[in-house]
Short mmCIF file of C-alpha atoms in Angstrom, two decimals:
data_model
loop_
_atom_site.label_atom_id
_atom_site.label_comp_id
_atom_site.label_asym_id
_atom_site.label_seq_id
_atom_site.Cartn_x
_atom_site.Cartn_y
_atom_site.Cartn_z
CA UNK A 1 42.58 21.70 -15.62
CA UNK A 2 40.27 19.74 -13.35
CA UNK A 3 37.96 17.32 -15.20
CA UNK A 4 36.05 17.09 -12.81
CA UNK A 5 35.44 20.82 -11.93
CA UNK A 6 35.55 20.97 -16.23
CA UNK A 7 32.51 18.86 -15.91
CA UNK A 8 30.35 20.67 -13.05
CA UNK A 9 31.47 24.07 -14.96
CA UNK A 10 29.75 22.66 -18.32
CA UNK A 11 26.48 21.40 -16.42
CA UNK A 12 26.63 25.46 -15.08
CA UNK A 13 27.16 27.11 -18.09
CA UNK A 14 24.21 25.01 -19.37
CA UNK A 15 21.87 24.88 -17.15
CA UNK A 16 22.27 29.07 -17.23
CA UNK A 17 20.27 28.30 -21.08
CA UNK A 18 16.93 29.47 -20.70
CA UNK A 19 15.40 26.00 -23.29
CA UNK A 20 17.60 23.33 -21.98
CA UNK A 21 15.84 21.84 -19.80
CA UNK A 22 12.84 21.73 -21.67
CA UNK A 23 14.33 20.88 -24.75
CA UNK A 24 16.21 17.49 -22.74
CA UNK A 25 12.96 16.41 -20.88
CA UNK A 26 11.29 16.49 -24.37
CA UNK A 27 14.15 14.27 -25.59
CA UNK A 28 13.81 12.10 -22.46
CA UNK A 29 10.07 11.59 -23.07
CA UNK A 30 10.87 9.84 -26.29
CA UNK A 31 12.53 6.79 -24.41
CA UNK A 32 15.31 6.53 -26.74
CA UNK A 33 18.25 3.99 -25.40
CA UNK A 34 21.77 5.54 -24.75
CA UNK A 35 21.02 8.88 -25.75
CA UNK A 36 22.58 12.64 -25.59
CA UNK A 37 22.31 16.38 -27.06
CA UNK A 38 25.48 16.65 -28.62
CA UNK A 39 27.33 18.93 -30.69
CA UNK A 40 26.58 22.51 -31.53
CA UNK A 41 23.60 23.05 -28.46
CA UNK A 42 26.68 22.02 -26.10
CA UNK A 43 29.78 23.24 -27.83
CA UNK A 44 28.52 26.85 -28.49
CA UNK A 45 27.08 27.02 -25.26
CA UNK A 46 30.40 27.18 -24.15
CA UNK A 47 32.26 29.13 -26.62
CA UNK A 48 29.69 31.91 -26.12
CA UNK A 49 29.89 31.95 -22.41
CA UNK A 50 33.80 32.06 -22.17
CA UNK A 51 33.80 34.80 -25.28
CA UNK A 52 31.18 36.67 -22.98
CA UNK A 53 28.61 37.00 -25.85
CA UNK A 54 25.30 38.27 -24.00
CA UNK A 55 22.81 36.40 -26.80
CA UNK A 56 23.64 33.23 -27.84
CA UNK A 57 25.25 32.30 -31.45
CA UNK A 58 22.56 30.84 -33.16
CA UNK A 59 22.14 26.76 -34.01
CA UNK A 60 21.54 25.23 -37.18
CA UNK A 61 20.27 22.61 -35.52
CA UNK A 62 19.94 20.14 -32.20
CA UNK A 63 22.00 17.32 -32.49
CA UNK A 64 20.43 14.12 -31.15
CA UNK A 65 22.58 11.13 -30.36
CA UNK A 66 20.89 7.44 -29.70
CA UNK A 67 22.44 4.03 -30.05
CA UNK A 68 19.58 1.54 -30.68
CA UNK A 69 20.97 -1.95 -32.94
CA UNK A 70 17.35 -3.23 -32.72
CA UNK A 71 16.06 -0.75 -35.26
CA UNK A 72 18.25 0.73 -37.98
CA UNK A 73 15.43 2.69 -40.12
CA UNK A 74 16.53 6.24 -40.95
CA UNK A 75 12.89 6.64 -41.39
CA UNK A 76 12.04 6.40 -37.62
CA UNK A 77 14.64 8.88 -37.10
CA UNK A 78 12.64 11.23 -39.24
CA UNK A 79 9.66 10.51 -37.62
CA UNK A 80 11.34 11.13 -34.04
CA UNK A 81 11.96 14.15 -35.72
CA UNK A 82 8.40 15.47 -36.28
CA UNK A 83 7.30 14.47 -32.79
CA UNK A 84 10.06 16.92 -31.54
CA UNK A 85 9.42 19.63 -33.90
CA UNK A 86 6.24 19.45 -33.57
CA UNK A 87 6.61 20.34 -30.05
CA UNK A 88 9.54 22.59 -30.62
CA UNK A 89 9.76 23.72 -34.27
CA UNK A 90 12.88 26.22 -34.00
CA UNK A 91 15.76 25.28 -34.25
CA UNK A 92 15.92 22.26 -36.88
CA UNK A 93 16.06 18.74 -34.75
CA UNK A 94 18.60 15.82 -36.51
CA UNK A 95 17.89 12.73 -34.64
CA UNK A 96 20.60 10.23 -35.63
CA UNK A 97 20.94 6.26 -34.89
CA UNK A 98 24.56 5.87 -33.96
CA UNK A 99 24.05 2.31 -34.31
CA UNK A 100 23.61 2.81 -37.92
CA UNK A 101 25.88 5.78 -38.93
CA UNK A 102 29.43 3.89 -38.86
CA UNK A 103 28.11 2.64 -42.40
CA UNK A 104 28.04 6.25 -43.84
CA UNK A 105 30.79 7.07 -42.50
CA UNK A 106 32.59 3.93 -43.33
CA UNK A 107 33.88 2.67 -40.44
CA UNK A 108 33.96 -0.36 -38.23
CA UNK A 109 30.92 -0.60 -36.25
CA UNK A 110 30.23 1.95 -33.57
CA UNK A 111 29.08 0.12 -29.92
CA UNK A 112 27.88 3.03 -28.21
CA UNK A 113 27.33 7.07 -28.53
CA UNK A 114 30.51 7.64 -27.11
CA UNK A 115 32.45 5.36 -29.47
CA UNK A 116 31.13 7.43 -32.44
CA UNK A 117 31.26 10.39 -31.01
CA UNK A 118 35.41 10.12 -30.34
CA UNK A 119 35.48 9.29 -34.30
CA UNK A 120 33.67 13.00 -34.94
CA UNK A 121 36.28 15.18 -36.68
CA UNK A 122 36.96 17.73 -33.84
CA UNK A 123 37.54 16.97 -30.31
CA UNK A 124 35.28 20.35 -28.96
CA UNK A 125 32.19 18.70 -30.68
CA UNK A 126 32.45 15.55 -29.06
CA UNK A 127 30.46 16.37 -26.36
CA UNK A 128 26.96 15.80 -25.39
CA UNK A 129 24.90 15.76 -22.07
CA UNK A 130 21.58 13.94 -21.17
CA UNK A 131 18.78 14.19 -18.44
CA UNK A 132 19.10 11.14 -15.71
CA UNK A 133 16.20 9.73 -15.07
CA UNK A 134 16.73 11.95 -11.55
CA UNK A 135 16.80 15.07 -13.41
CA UNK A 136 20.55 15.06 -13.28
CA UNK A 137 22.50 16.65 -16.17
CA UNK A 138 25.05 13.68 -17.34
CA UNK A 139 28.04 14.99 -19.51
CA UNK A 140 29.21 12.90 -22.47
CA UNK A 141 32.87 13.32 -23.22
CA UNK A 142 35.05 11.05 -25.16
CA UNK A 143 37.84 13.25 -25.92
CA UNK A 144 37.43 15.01 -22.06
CA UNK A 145 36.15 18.78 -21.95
CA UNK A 146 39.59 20.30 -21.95
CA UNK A 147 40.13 21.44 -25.40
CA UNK A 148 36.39 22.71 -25.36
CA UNK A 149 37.36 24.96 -22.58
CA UNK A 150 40.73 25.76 -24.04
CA UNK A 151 39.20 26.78 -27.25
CA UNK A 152 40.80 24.85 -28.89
CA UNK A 153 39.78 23.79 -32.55
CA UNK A 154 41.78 20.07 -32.38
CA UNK A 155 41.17 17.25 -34.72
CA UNK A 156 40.38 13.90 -33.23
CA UNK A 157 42.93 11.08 -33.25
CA UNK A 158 40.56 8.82 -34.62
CA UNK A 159 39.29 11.54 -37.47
CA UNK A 160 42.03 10.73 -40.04
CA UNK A 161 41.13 13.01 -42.78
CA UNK A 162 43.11 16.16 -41.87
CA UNK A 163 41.72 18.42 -44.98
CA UNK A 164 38.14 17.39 -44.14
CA UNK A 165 38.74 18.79 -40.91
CA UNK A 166 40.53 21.86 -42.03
CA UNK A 167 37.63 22.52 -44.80
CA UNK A 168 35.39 21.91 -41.97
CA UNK A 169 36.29 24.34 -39.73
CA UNK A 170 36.42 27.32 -42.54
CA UNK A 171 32.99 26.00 -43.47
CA UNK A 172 31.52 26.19 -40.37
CA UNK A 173 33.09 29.98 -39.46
CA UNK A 174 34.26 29.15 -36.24
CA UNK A 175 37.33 31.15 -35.74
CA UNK A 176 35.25 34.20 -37.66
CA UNK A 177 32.24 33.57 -34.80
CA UNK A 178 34.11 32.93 -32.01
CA UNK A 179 37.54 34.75 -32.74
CA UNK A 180 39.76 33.76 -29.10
CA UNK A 181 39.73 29.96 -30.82
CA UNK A 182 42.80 28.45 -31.64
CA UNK A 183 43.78 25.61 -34.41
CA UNK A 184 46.39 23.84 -32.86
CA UNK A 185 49.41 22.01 -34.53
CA UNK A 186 48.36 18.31 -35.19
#
């Protein structure tokens, strides 16, 4: 597959979402450094458009992704999460500090958004885009887009813990909610 033409299909299938572009310029007006919507908004954007699903698979949540070392309080994350919902109450927001999150996680420290996000446990989740400050959509992708448009449940090479992943993955009723997925071999 063509990463580039992986890429330009992503920004499509996005920008098709009737909230996204609302929902990244009111990300954008919060001047966080190195940031991204990551995760679930992205990743089941996708899986819904290539299972042909007509109303979108409802989130949890909006996963957002900064990398600020200056300031490491999990308290201004919750506060960057009232200004949002406040704003935009439904879905849940999660504002995390990638900065500070190698430390839960137990790891070596993280230097940027995409360094942490290659250590998430599956590849297809790795995946984030932000608004340029030209109103271009920029795609985040560690691990590439392939296996996100192969559908292809595939645990990261730098996610060690292979039952986390596995327990993850029944947890979270992907193959149940978007049945073409696969689980490939490790």
């Amino acid at each position: 597959m063509n990463r580039k033409n992986l890429a330009d299909d992503l920004i499509a299938i996005l920008t098709a979402q009737p909230n996204l572009r609302r929902d990244l310029e009111l990300v954008r007006s919060l001047n966080l450094p190195d940031w991204c919507m990551a995760a679930g908004y992205v990743r089941n954007a996708v899986w819904d458009n290539l299972h042909r699903y007509e109303i979108r698979t409802p989130l949890d949540d909006i996963d957002i992704l900064y990398y600020d070392r200056s300031n490491l309080s999990e308290e201004y994350e919750k506060t960057l999460e009232k200004r949002l919902e406040s704003v935009n109450p439904q879905p849940k927001w999660s504002v995390k500090n990638q900065a500070r999150m190698h430390i839960r996680n137990n790891e070596p420290e993280y230097v940027s958004i995409e360094d942490a996000m290659k250590r998430w446990p599956e590849t297809a989740t790795a995946v984030g885009v932000r608004l340029t400050d030209e109103g271009r959509l920029q795609v985040i992708a560690p691990h590439g887009l392939d296996d996100l448009f192969g559908l292809n449940l595939r645990q990261s090479p730098f996610f060690k813990d292979r039952e986390f992943f596995l327990s993850r993955v029944r947890n979270k009723g992907w193959l149940a909610t978007w049945p073409r997925l696969t689980l490939p071999d490790p």
